[in-house]
Coordinates of C-alpha atoms in Angstrom, one line a residue:
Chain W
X3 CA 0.9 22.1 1.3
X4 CA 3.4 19.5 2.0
X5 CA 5.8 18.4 -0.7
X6 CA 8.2 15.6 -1.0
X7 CA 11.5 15.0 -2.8
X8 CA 13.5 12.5 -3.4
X9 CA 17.0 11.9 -4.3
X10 CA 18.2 10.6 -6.3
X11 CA 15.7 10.0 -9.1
X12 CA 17.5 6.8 -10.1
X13 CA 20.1 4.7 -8.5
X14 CA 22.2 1.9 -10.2
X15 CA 24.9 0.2 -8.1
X16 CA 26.6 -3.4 -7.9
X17 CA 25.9 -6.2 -5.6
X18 CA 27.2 -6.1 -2.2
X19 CA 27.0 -1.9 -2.3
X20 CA 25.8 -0.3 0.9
X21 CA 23.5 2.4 -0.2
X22 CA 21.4 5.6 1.1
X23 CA 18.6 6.8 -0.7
X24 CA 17.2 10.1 0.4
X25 CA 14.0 12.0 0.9
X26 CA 13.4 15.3 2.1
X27 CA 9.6 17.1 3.0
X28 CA 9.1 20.5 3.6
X29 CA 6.5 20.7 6.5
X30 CA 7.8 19.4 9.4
X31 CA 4.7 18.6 11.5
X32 CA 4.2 15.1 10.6
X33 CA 2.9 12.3 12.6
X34 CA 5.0 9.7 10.8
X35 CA 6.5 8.4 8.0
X36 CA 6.3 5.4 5.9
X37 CA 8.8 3.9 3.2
X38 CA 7.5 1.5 1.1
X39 CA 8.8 0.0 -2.2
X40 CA 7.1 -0.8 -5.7
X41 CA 8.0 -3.5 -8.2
X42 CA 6.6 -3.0 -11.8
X43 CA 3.4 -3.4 -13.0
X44 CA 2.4 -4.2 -8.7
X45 CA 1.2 -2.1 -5.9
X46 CA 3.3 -0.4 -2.6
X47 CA 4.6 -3.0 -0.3
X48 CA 5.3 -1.2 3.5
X49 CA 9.0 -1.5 4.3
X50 CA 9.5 0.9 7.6
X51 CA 7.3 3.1 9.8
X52 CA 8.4 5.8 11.6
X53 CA 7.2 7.6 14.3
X54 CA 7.5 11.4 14.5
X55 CA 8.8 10.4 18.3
X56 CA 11.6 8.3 17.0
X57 CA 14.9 8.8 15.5
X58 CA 15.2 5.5 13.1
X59 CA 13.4 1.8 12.3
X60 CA 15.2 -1.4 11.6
X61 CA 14.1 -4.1 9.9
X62 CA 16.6 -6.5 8.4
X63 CA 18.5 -5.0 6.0
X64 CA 17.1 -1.6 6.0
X65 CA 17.0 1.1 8.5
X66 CA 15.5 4.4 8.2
X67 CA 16.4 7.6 9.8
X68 CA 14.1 10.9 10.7
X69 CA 15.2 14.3 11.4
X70 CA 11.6 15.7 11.5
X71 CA 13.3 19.1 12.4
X72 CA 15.0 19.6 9.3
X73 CA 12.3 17.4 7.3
X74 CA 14.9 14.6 6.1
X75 CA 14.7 10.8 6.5
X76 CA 17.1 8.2 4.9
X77 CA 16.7 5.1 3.7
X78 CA 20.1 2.7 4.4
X79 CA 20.2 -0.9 2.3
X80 CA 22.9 -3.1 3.4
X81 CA 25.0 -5.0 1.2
X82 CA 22.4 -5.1 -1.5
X83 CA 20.9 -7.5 -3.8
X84 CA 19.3 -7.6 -7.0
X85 CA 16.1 -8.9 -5.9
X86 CA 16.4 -5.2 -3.7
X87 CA 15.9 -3.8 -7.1
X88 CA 12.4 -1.7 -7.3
X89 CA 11.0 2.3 -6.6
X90 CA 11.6 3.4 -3.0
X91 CA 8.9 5.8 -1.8
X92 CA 8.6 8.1 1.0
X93 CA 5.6 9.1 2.5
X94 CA 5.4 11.7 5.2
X95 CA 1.7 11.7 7.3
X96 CA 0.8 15.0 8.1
X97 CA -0.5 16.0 11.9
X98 CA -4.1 16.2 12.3
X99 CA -6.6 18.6 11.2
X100 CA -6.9 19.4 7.1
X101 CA -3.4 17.9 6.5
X102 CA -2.9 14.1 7.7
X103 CA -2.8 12.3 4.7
X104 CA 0.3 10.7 3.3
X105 CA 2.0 12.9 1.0
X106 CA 4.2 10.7 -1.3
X107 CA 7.3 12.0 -3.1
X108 CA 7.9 10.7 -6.8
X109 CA 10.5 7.7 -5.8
X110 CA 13.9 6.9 -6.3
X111 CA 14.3 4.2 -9.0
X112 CA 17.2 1.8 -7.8
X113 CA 18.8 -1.0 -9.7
X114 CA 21.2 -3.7 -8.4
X115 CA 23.3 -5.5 -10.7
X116 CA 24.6 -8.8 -10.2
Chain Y
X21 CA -4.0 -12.9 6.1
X22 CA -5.2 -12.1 2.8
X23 CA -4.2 -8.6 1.4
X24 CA -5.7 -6.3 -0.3
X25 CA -7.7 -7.5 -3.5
X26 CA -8.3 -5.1 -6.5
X27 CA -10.1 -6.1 -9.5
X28 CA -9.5 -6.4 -12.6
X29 CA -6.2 -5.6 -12.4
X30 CA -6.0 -4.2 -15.8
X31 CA -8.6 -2.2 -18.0
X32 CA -9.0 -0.4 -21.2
X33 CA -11.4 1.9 -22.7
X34 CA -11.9 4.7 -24.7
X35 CA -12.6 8.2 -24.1
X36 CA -16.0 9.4 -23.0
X37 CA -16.3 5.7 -21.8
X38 CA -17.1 4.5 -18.3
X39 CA -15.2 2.3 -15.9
X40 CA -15.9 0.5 -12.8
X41 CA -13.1 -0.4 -10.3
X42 CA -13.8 -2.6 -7.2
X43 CA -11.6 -3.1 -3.8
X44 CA -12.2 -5.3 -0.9
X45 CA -9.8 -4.7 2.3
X46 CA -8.1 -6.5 4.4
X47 CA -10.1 -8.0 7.1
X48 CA -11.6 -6.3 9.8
X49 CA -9.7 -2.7 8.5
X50 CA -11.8 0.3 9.1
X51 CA -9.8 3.3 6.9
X52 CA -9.9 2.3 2.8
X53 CA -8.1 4.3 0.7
X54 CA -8.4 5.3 -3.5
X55 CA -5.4 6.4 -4.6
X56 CA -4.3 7.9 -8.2
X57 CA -1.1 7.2 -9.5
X58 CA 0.3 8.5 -12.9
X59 CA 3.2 7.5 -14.5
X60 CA 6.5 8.6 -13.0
X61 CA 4.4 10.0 -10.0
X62 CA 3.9 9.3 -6.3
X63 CA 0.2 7.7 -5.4
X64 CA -2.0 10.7 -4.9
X65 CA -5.1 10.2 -2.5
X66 CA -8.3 10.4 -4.2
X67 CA -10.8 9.4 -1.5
X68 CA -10.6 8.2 2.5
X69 CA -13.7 6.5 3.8
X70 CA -14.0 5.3 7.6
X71 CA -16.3 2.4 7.6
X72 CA -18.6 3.7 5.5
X73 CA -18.5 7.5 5.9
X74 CA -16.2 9.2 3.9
X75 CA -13.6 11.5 5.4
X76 CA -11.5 13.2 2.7
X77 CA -12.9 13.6 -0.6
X78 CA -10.8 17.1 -1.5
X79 CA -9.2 15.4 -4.6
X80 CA -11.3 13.9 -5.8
X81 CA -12.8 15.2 -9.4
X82 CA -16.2 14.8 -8.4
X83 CA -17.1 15.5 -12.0
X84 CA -16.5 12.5 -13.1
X85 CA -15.4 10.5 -10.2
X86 CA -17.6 9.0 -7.7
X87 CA -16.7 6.3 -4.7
X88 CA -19.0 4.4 -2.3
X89 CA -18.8 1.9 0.8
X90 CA -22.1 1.0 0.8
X91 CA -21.6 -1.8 4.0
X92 CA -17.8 -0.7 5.2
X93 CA -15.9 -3.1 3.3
X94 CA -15.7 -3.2 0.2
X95 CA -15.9 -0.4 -1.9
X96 CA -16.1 0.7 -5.7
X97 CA -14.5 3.6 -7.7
X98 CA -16.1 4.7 -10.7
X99 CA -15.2 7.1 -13.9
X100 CA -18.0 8.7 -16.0
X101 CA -16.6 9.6 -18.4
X102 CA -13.4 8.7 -18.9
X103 CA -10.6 11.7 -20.2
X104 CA -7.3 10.7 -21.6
X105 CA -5.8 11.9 -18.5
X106 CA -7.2 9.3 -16.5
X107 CA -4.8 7.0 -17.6
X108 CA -2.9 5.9 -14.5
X109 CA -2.5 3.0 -12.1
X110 CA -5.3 3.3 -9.6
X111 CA -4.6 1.5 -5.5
X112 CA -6.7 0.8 -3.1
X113 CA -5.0 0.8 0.8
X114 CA -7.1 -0.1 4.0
X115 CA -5.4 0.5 7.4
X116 CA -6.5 -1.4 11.2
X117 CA -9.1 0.1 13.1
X118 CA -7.0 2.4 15.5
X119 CA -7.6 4.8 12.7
X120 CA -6.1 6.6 9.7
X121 CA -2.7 7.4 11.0
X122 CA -1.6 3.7 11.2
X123 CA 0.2 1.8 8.6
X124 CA -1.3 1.5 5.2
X125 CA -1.4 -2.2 3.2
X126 CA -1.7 -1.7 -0.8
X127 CA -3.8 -3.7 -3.2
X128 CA -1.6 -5.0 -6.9
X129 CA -3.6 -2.3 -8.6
X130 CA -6.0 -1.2 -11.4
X131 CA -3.9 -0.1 -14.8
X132 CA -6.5 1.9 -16.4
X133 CA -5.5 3.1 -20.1
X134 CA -7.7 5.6 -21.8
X135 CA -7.7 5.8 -25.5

């Protein structure tokens, strides 16, 4: 059964910090993994997809790393912003067969201050 | 292109009670997710359908919970009856039609409180 973890559970930084918010799976035969973010009281917005093929996935500000191997991925926010302020989830997708549904961890909690 | 839609977006009842939520995907997306997420939790999937045949229904508490896709679009998730510990924040996802291992587009959400 996979299981997710993320760390740290909560995150507050300044404006303008660089951060890395981790998450870490423990089966390693995934097809892919998604990050996604949550504002309060709303649903999962999809930030990044990765492919178990690739190494990392850029989109803006963001970039996300995957060392299926070791079952790690990062999450990198450049120079951020309070609007960047929300719940970071990681999902891995499993494989195939009884186990490709994405398995989400419980989030890191990040705040920006201004 | 309109997103996901979930209605109503927030409910409450009382135990023993039943309760009717209803999605509609995004266009022309096959895969339609239930998902089950408690407070301070990750979503947990409750139900996958593909069109209108379900294909993972191994969490779901089949008790009390039922789920149908009646034409392959949109779909309704129902709790008879409600427990306490249904109280949680229920999302519906849909994915294109290359299938369940593409990216996944969230709905706002049902908050369902139980008294």
């Amino acid at each position: 059964k996979q299981e997710v973890t993320q760390i740290p559970a909560a995150l507050s930084v300044p404006e303008g910090e660089n951060l890395v918010l981790n998450c870490s799976f423990t089966d390693s035969a995934i097809y892919n993994l998604q990050w996604f973010r949550q504002d309060p009281g709303k649903g999962l917005t999809s930030l990044l997809l990765i492919q178990s093929s690739q190494r990392e996935q850029t989109s803006g500000r963001l970039n996300a790393s995957l060392d299926k191997s070791s079952g790690r991925s990062t999450l990198y926010i450049a120079a951020s912003q309070p609007g960047d302020s929300a719940t970071y989830l990681c999902a891995p997708r499993g494989s195939g067969g009884s186990n490709y549904k994405l398995t989400f961890g419980k989030g890191t909690l990040l705040t920006v201050n201004p | 292109e309109a997103g996901v839609a979930q209605s109503p977006r927030y409910k409450i009842i009382e135990k023993r009670q039943s309760v009717a939520f209803w999605c509609n995907p995004i266009s022309g997306h096959a895969t339609l997710y239930w998902y089950q997420q408690i407070l301070g939790q990750g979503p947990k999937l409750l139900i996958q359908f593909q069109n209108n045949g379900v294909v993972d229904d191994s969490q779901l508490p089949k008790d009390r919970f039922s789920a149908e896709r009646l034409k392959g679009v949109d779909s309704t998730l129902k709790i008879q009856p409600a427990k306490l510990e249904d109280s949680a924040v229920y999302l519906c996802a849909s994915s294109p039609p290359q299938g369940g291992y593409n990216e996944q587009f969230f709905g706002p959400g049902t908050r369902l409180t139980v008294l």
